[in-house]
PDB file of C-alpha atoms in Angstrom:
ATOM      1  CA  MET K 646      61.623 -85.792 -38.591  1.00 65.00           C
ATOM      2  CA  LYS K 647      62.753 -87.637 -41.701  1.00 87.00           C
ATOM      3  CA  LYS K 648      63.906 -85.263 -44.444  1.00 93.00           C
ATOM      4  CA  ALA K 649      61.230 -84.522 -47.055  1.00 97.00           C
ATOM      5  CA  ARG K 650      62.402 -85.125 -50.617  1.00 98.00           C
ATOM      6  CA  ILE K 651      60.907 -83.032 -53.415  1.00 98.00           C
ATOM      7  CA  ALA K 652      60.689 -83.862 -57.108  1.00 98.00           C
ATOM      8  CA  ILE K 653      60.058 -80.943 -59.443  1.00 98.00           C
ATOM      9  CA  PHE K 654      58.239 -81.431 -62.748  1.00 98.00           C
ATOM     10  CA  ALA K 655      59.186 -78.744 -65.303  1.00 97.00           C
ATOM     11  CA  SER K 656      58.742 -78.370 -69.066  1.00 95.00           C
ATOM     12  CA  GLY K 657      60.705 -75.260 -69.972  1.00 93.00           C
ATOM     13  CA  ASN K 658      63.038 -72.532 -68.822  1.00 93.00           C
ATOM     14  CA  GLY K 659      63.050 -73.557 -65.171  1.00 94.00           C
ATOM     15  CA  THR K 660      63.404 -70.223 -63.376  1.00 95.00           C
ATOM     16  CA  ASN K 661      60.875 -71.285 -60.722  1.00 96.00           C
ATOM     17  CA  ALA K 662      62.576 -74.672 -60.409  1.00 97.00           C
ATOM     18  CA  GLU K 663      65.895 -72.901 -59.908  1.00 97.00           C
ATOM     19  CA  SER K 664      64.541 -70.559 -57.241  1.00 97.00           C
ATOM     20  CA  ILE K 665      63.151 -73.621 -55.412  1.00 98.00           C
ATOM     21  CA  MET K 666      66.476 -75.491 -55.675  1.00 98.00           C
ATOM     22  CA  GLN K 667      68.364 -72.443 -54.367  1.00 97.00           C
ATOM     23  CA  TYR K 668      65.925 -71.931 -51.495  1.00 98.00           C
ATOM     24  CA  PHE K 669      66.251 -75.497 -50.223  1.00 98.00           C
ATOM     25  CA  GLN K 670      70.033 -75.837 -50.574  1.00 96.00           C
ATOM     26  CA  GLY K 671      71.296 -76.767 -47.124  1.00 94.00           C
ATOM     27  CA  HIS K 672      67.761 -76.907 -45.637  1.00 97.00           C
ATOM     28  CA  THR K 673      67.642 -79.145 -42.577  1.00 96.00           C
ATOM     29  CA  ASP K 674      64.233 -80.737 -43.300  1.00 97.00           C
ATOM     30  CA  ILE K 675      63.646 -80.522 -47.081  1.00 98.00           C
ATOM     31  CA  GLU K 676      65.745 -81.224 -50.149  1.00 97.00           C
ATOM     32  CA  VAL K 677      65.112 -81.107 -53.878  1.00 98.00           C
ATOM     33  CA  SER K 678      66.201 -84.561 -55.033  1.00 98.00           C
ATOM     34  CA  LEU K 679      64.947 -84.874 -58.615  1.00 98.00           C
ATOM     35  CA  LEU K 680      63.803 -82.796 -61.573  1.00 98.00           C
ATOM     36  CA  LEU K 681      61.655 -84.530 -64.184  1.00 98.00           C
ATOM     37  CA  SER K 682      60.890 -83.101 -67.611  1.00 98.00           C
ATOM     38  CA  ASN K 683      58.883 -84.038 -70.675  1.00 97.00           C
ATOM     39  CA  ASN K 684      61.224 -81.863 -72.778  1.00 97.00           C
ATOM     40  CA  ALA K 685      64.793 -83.077 -73.364  1.00 97.00           C
ATOM     41  CA  GLU K 686      65.721 -79.512 -74.425  1.00 96.00           C
ATOM     42  CA  ALA K 687      64.318 -77.839 -71.292  1.00 96.00           C
ATOM     43  CA  LEU K 688      66.715 -75.363 -69.706  1.00 97.00           C
ATOM     44  CA  ALA K 689      65.318 -76.586 -66.375  1.00 97.00           C
ATOM     45  CA  LEU K 690      67.426 -79.756 -66.821  1.00 98.00           C
ATOM     46  CA  LYS K 691      70.657 -77.752 -67.040  1.00 97.00           C
ATOM     47  CA  ARG K 692      69.638 -75.677 -64.035  1.00 97.00           C
ATOM     48  CA  ALA K 693      69.069 -78.910 -62.062  1.00 98.00           C
ATOM     49  CA  THR K 694      72.451 -80.314 -63.103  1.00 97.00           C
ATOM     50  CA  ASP K 695      74.088 -77.034 -62.058  1.00 97.00           C
ATOM     51  CA  HIS K 696      72.522 -77.504 -58.603  1.00 97.00           C
ATOM     52  CA  HIS K 697      73.573 -81.180 -58.400  1.00 97.00           C
ATOM     53  CA  VAL K 698      69.962 -82.356 -58.615  1.00 98.00           C
ATOM     54  CA  SER K 699      69.300 -85.611 -60.481  1.00 97.00           C
ATOM     55  CA  THR K 700      67.232 -85.401 -63.672  1.00 98.00           C
ATOM     56  CA  PHE K 701      64.862 -87.699 -65.532  1.00 98.00           C
ATOM     57  CA  VAL K 702      63.431 -87.108 -69.023  1.00 98.00           C
ATOM     58  CA  PHE K 703      60.308 -88.906 -70.210  1.00 97.00           C
ATOM     59  CA  ASN K 704      57.943 -88.924 -73.173  1.00 97.00           C
ATOM     60  CA  ARG K 705      54.135 -88.835 -73.308  1.00 96.00           C
ATOM     61  CA  GLU K 706      53.795 -92.642 -73.452  1.00 96.00           C
ATOM     62  CA  GLU K 707      56.049 -93.129 -70.414  1.00 97.00           C
ATOM     63  CA  PHE K 708      54.091 -90.463 -68.526  1.00 97.00           C
ATOM     64  CA  LYS K 709      50.800 -92.110 -69.414  1.00 95.00           C
ATOM     65  CA  GLU K 710      51.777 -95.667 -68.418  1.00 95.00           C
ATOM     66  CA  GLY K 711      53.761 -94.543 -65.349  1.00 95.00           C
ATOM     67  CA  ILE K 712      56.158 -97.422 -64.667  1.00 96.00           C
ATOM     68  CA  SER K 713      59.396 -95.517 -65.351  1.00 97.00           C
ATOM     69  CA  ILE K 714      58.108 -92.340 -63.663  1.00 97.00           C
ATOM     70  CA  LEU K 715      57.134 -94.166 -60.468  1.00 98.00           C
ATOM     71  CA  ALA K 716      60.435 -96.057 -60.504  1.00 98.00           C
ATOM     72  CA  ALA K 717      62.408 -92.797 -60.725  1.00 98.00           C
ATOM     73  CA  LEU K 718      60.362 -91.277 -57.880  1.00 98.00           C
ATOM     74  CA  GLN K 719      60.778 -94.365 -55.696  1.00 97.00           C
ATOM     75  CA  GLU K 720      64.517 -94.686 -56.403  1.00 97.00           C
ATOM     76  CA  ASN K 721      64.917 -91.111 -55.144  1.00 97.00           C
ATOM     77  CA  ASN K 722      62.620 -91.645 -52.107  1.00 97.00           C
ATOM     78  CA  ILE K 723      60.407 -88.737 -53.209  1.00 98.00           C
ATOM     79  CA  THR K 724      57.808 -87.610 -50.678  1.00 98.00           C
ATOM     80  CA  HIS K 725      56.339 -84.531 -52.454  1.00 98.00           C
ATOM     81  CA  LEU K 726      55.817 -83.381 -56.050  1.00 98.00           C
ATOM     82  CA  VAL K 727      56.102 -79.754 -57.134  1.00 98.00           C
ATOM     83  CA  LEU K 728      54.950 -78.566 -60.555  1.00 98.00           C
ATOM     84  CA  ALA K 729      56.925 -75.588 -61.856  1.00 96.00           C
ATOM     85  CA  GLY K 730      55.900 -74.768 -65.404  1.00 92.00           C
ATOM     86  CA  PHE K 731      54.782 -78.312 -66.152  1.00 95.00           C
ATOM     87  CA  LEU K 732      51.991 -78.317 -68.725  1.00 89.00           C
ATOM     88  CA  TRP K 733      50.533 -81.851 -68.792  1.00 94.00           C
ATOM     89  CA  LEU K 734      47.561 -83.006 -66.747  1.00 95.00           C
ATOM     90  CA  ILE K 735      48.712 -85.196 -63.858  1.00 97.00           C
ATOM     91  CA  PRO K 736      47.566 -88.815 -64.367  1.00 96.00           C
ATOM     92  CA  PRO K 737      45.575 -90.832 -61.805  1.00 96.00           C
ATOM     93  CA  TYR K 738      48.507 -93.058 -60.754  1.00 97.00           C
ATOM     94  CA  LEU K 739      50.435 -90.004 -59.490  1.00 97.00           C
ATOM     95  CA  LEU K 740      47.357 -88.489 -57.840  1.00 97.00           C
ATOM     96  CA  THR K 741      46.813 -91.795 -55.999  1.00 97.00           C
ATOM     97  CA  THR K 742      50.453 -92.432 -55.063  1.00 97.00           C
ATOM     98  CA  TYR K 743      51.003 -88.830 -53.943  1.00 98.00           C
ATOM     99  CA  ARG K 744      47.543 -88.021 -52.577  1.00 95.00           C
ATOM    100  CA  ASP K 745      47.603 -84.447 -51.180  1.00 95.00           C
ATOM    101  CA  LYS K 746      51.354 -84.287 -51.896  1.00 98.00           C
ATOM    102  CA  ILE K 747      51.300 -82.469 -55.276  1.00 98.00           C
ATOM    103  CA  ILE K 748      51.382 -78.682 -55.553  1.00 98.00           C
ATOM    104  CA  ASN K 749      51.294 -76.300 -58.539  1.00 97.00           C
ATOM    105  CA  ILE K 750      51.707 -72.611 -59.244  1.00 97.00           C
ATOM    106  CA  HIS K 751      49.522 -70.777 -61.751  1.00 97.00           C
ATOM    107  CA  PRO K 752      50.440 -67.295 -63.092  1.00 96.00           C
ATOM    108  CA  ALA K 753      47.048 -65.673 -62.430  1.00 97.00           C
ATOM    109  CA  LEU K 754      44.504 -65.253 -59.667  1.00 97.00           C
ATOM    110  CA  LEU K 755      42.403 -68.392 -60.059  1.00 97.00           C
ATOM    111  CA  PRO K 756      39.627 -69.035 -60.870  1.00 96.00           C
ATOM    112  CA  LYS K 757      40.315 -66.332 -63.478  1.00 96.00           C
ATOM    113  CA  HIS K 758      42.451 -67.266 -66.480  1.00 96.00           C
ATOM    114  CA  GLY K 759      42.924 -70.919 -65.610  1.00 94.00           C
ATOM    115  CA  GLY K 760      42.255 -74.272 -67.215  1.00 92.00           C
ATOM    116  CA  LYS K 761      43.563 -76.238 -70.163  1.00 90.00           C
ATOM    117  CA  GLY K 762      45.668 -74.170 -72.549  1.00 89.00           C
ATOM    118  CA  MET K 763      46.111 -71.310 -70.086  1.00 92.00           C
ATOM    119  CA  TYR K 764      49.837 -71.119 -69.382  1.00 90.00           C
ATOM    120  CA  GLY K 765      52.763 -68.738 -69.782  1.00 90.00           C
ATOM    121  CA  ILE K 766      52.296 -65.675 -71.961  1.00 93.00           C
ATOM    122  CA  LYS K 767      48.772 -66.826 -72.940  1.00 95.00           C
ATOM    123  CA  VAL K 768      47.651 -66.122 -69.370  1.00 96.00           C
ATOM    124  CA  HIS K 769      49.191 -62.640 -69.355  1.00 96.00           C
ATOM    125  CA  GLU K 770      47.647 -61.837 -72.753  1.00 96.00           C
ATOM    126  CA  ALA K 771      44.241 -62.911 -71.370  1.00 96.00           C
ATOM    127  CA  VAL K 772      44.737 -60.656 -68.335  1.00 96.00           C
ATOM    128  CA  LYS K 773      45.530 -57.713 -70.628  1.00 94.00           C
ATOM    129  CA  LEU K 774      42.562 -58.416 -72.921  1.00 94.00           C
ATOM    130  CA  SER K 775      40.186 -58.685 -69.965  1.00 95.00           C
ATOM    131  CA  GLY K 776      41.154 -55.265 -68.659  1.00 93.00           C
ATOM    132  CA  ASP K 777      41.896 -56.664 -65.198  1.00 95.00           C
ATOM    133  CA  THR K 778      43.508 -54.103 -62.901  1.00 96.00           C
ATOM    134  CA  GLU K 779      45.301 -56.791 -60.914  1.00 97.00           C
ATOM    135  CA  THR K 780      46.762 -60.221 -61.477  1.00 97.00           C
ATOM    136  CA  GLY K 781      49.115 -62.437 -59.557  1.00 97.00           C
ATOM    137  CA  ILE K 782      49.836 -66.024 -58.628  1.00 98.00           C
ATOM    138  CA  THR K 783      47.860 -68.900 -57.214  1.00 98.00           C
ATOM    139  CA  ILE K 784      49.555 -71.822 -55.486  1.00 98.00           C
ATOM    140  CA  HIS K 785      47.213 -74.771 -55.225  1.00 98.00           C
ATOM    141  CA  MET K 786      46.911 -78.494 -54.624  1.00 97.00           C
ATOM    142  CA  VAL K 787      46.738 -80.638 -57.757  1.00 97.00           C
ATOM    143  CA  ASP K 788      43.698 -82.760 -58.549  1.00 95.00           C
ATOM    144  CA  GLU K 789      42.114 -84.387 -61.618  1.00 94.00           C
ATOM    145  CA  GLU K 790      41.424 -81.066 -63.395  1.00 92.00           C
ATOM    146  CA  TYR K 791      43.641 -78.219 -64.555  1.00 92.00           C
ATOM    147  CA  ASP K 792      43.867 -75.434 -61.942  1.00 94.00           C
ATOM    148  CA  LYS K 793      40.936 -76.632 -59.815  1.00 94.00           C
ATOM    149  CA  GLY K 794      42.689 -77.925 -56.673  1.00 96.00           C
ATOM    150  CA  LYS K 795      42.383 -76.316 -53.242  1.00 97.00           C
ATOM    151  CA  VAL K 796      44.015 -72.873 -53.168  1.00 97.00           C
ATOM    152  CA  LEU K 797      46.823 -72.606 -50.607  1.00 97.00           C
ATOM    153  CA  PHE K 798      48.072 -69.097 -51.350  1.00 98.00           C
ATOM    154  CA  GLN K 799      47.533 -66.101 -53.621  1.00 98.00           C
ATOM    155  CA  ALA K 800      49.522 -62.908 -54.086  1.00 98.00           C
ATOM    156  CA  SER K 801      48.663 -60.043 -56.408  1.00 97.00           C
ATOM    157  CA  CYS K 802      50.180 -57.133 -58.249  1.00 96.00           C
ATOM    158  CA  GLY K 803      48.590 -54.202 -60.032  1.00 96.00           C
ATOM    159  CA  VAL K 804      48.158 -54.052 -63.810  1.00 95.00           C
ATOM    160  CA  GLU K 805      48.301 -50.646 -65.472  1.00 94.00           C
ATOM    161  CA  LYS K 806      46.309 -50.064 -68.675  1.00 92.00           C
ATOM    162  CA  ASP K 807      49.453 -49.536 -70.735  1.00 94.00           C
ATOM    163  CA  TYR K 808      51.214 -52.713 -69.506  1.00 95.00           C
ATOM    164  CA  SER K 809      52.174 -55.195 -72.190  1.00 95.00           C
ATOM    165  CA  ALA K 810      51.748 -58.926 -71.647  1.00 95.00           C
ATOM    166  CA  ALA K 811      55.536 -59.068 -71.136  1.00 95.00           C
ATOM    167  CA  GLN K 812      55.355 -56.420 -68.390  1.00 95.00           C
ATOM    168  CA  ILE K 813      52.546 -58.344 -66.708  1.00 96.00           C
ATOM    169  CA  ALA K 814      54.667 -61.500 -66.909  1.00 95.00           C
ATOM    170  CA  GLU K 815      57.584 -59.698 -65.257  1.00 95.00           C
ATOM    171  CA  CYS K 816      55.385 -58.658 -62.320  1.00 95.00           C
ATOM    172  CA  VAL K 817      54.031 -62.207 -61.947  1.00 96.00           C
ATOM    173  CA  HIS K 818      57.491 -63.830 -62.179  1.00 94.00           C
ATOM    174  CA  SER K 819      58.757 -61.721 -59.299  1.00 95.00           C
ATOM    175  CA  LEU K 820      55.809 -62.919 -57.178  1.00 97.00           C
ATOM    176  CA  GLU K 821      56.483 -66.548 -58.176  1.00 96.00           C
ATOM    177  CA  HIS K 822      60.142 -66.443 -57.182  1.00 95.00           C
ATOM    178  CA  LYS K 823      59.402 -64.597 -53.946  1.00 96.00           C
ATOM    179  CA  HIS K 824      56.544 -66.769 -52.678  1.00 98.00           C
ATOM    180  CA  TYR K 825      56.618 -70.269 -54.203  1.00 98.00           C
ATOM    181  CA  PRO K 826      59.600 -71.653 -52.231  1.00 98.00           C
ATOM    182  CA  GLU K 827      58.243 -70.300 -48.924  1.00 97.00           C
ATOM    183  CA  VAL K 828      54.768 -71.715 -49.551  1.00 98.00           C
ATOM    184  CA  ILE K 829      56.288 -75.086 -50.500  1.00 98.00           C
ATOM    185  CA  GLU K 830      58.250 -75.057 -47.243  1.00 98.00           C
ATOM    186  CA  ARG K 831      55.156 -74.318 -45.120  1.00 97.00           C
ATOM    187  CA  TRP K 832      53.113 -76.924 -47.029  1.00 97.00           C
ATOM    188  CA  VAL K 833      55.740 -79.685 -46.706  1.00 97.00           C
ATOM    189  CA  LEU K 834      56.312 -78.957 -43.010  1.00 95.00           C
ATOM    190  CA  GLY K 835      52.571 -78.694 -42.320  1.00 91.00           C
ATOM    191  CA  LEU K 836      52.808 -75.135 -41.006  1.00 83.00           C
TER     192      LEU K 836
END
């Protein structure tokens, strides 16, 4: 089998991106080859450099028109795209080029607390406000709408009444780091 080559799209801190890069270091069938970001200040870029993963920074116009993005993906022979804290809607040219090869993680149990504008601490605040007694993660395929693609995996954790949004986030982050790399591996390998 030819080695699968992953590109990670990240906008911020990059803790999920880093856990993915660590997981696949030395993997026989999968490697993280590129990290792309729409934020030149994203800590995810430094994390990628620290792991000897190539980086590419782009702006909204470049993302919209696609030529430089597709060139970067092709130059790195990318076979799969992984979203890890990337906040922009994926454009049609990527959905077409990487049909059924784009995966995302959402920090809640979809369909609850998903959609445009629902990311990061906003999701955990919504969970707290709703009075939900559990939350978690959803790993799903990416399609034309925010958080609507086919669900591949969910994991949950309990939410106590006195939990702050930050405490909820901590619970969810531990689930993300534990499960996302393994689910990516199974998805890429078709297991």
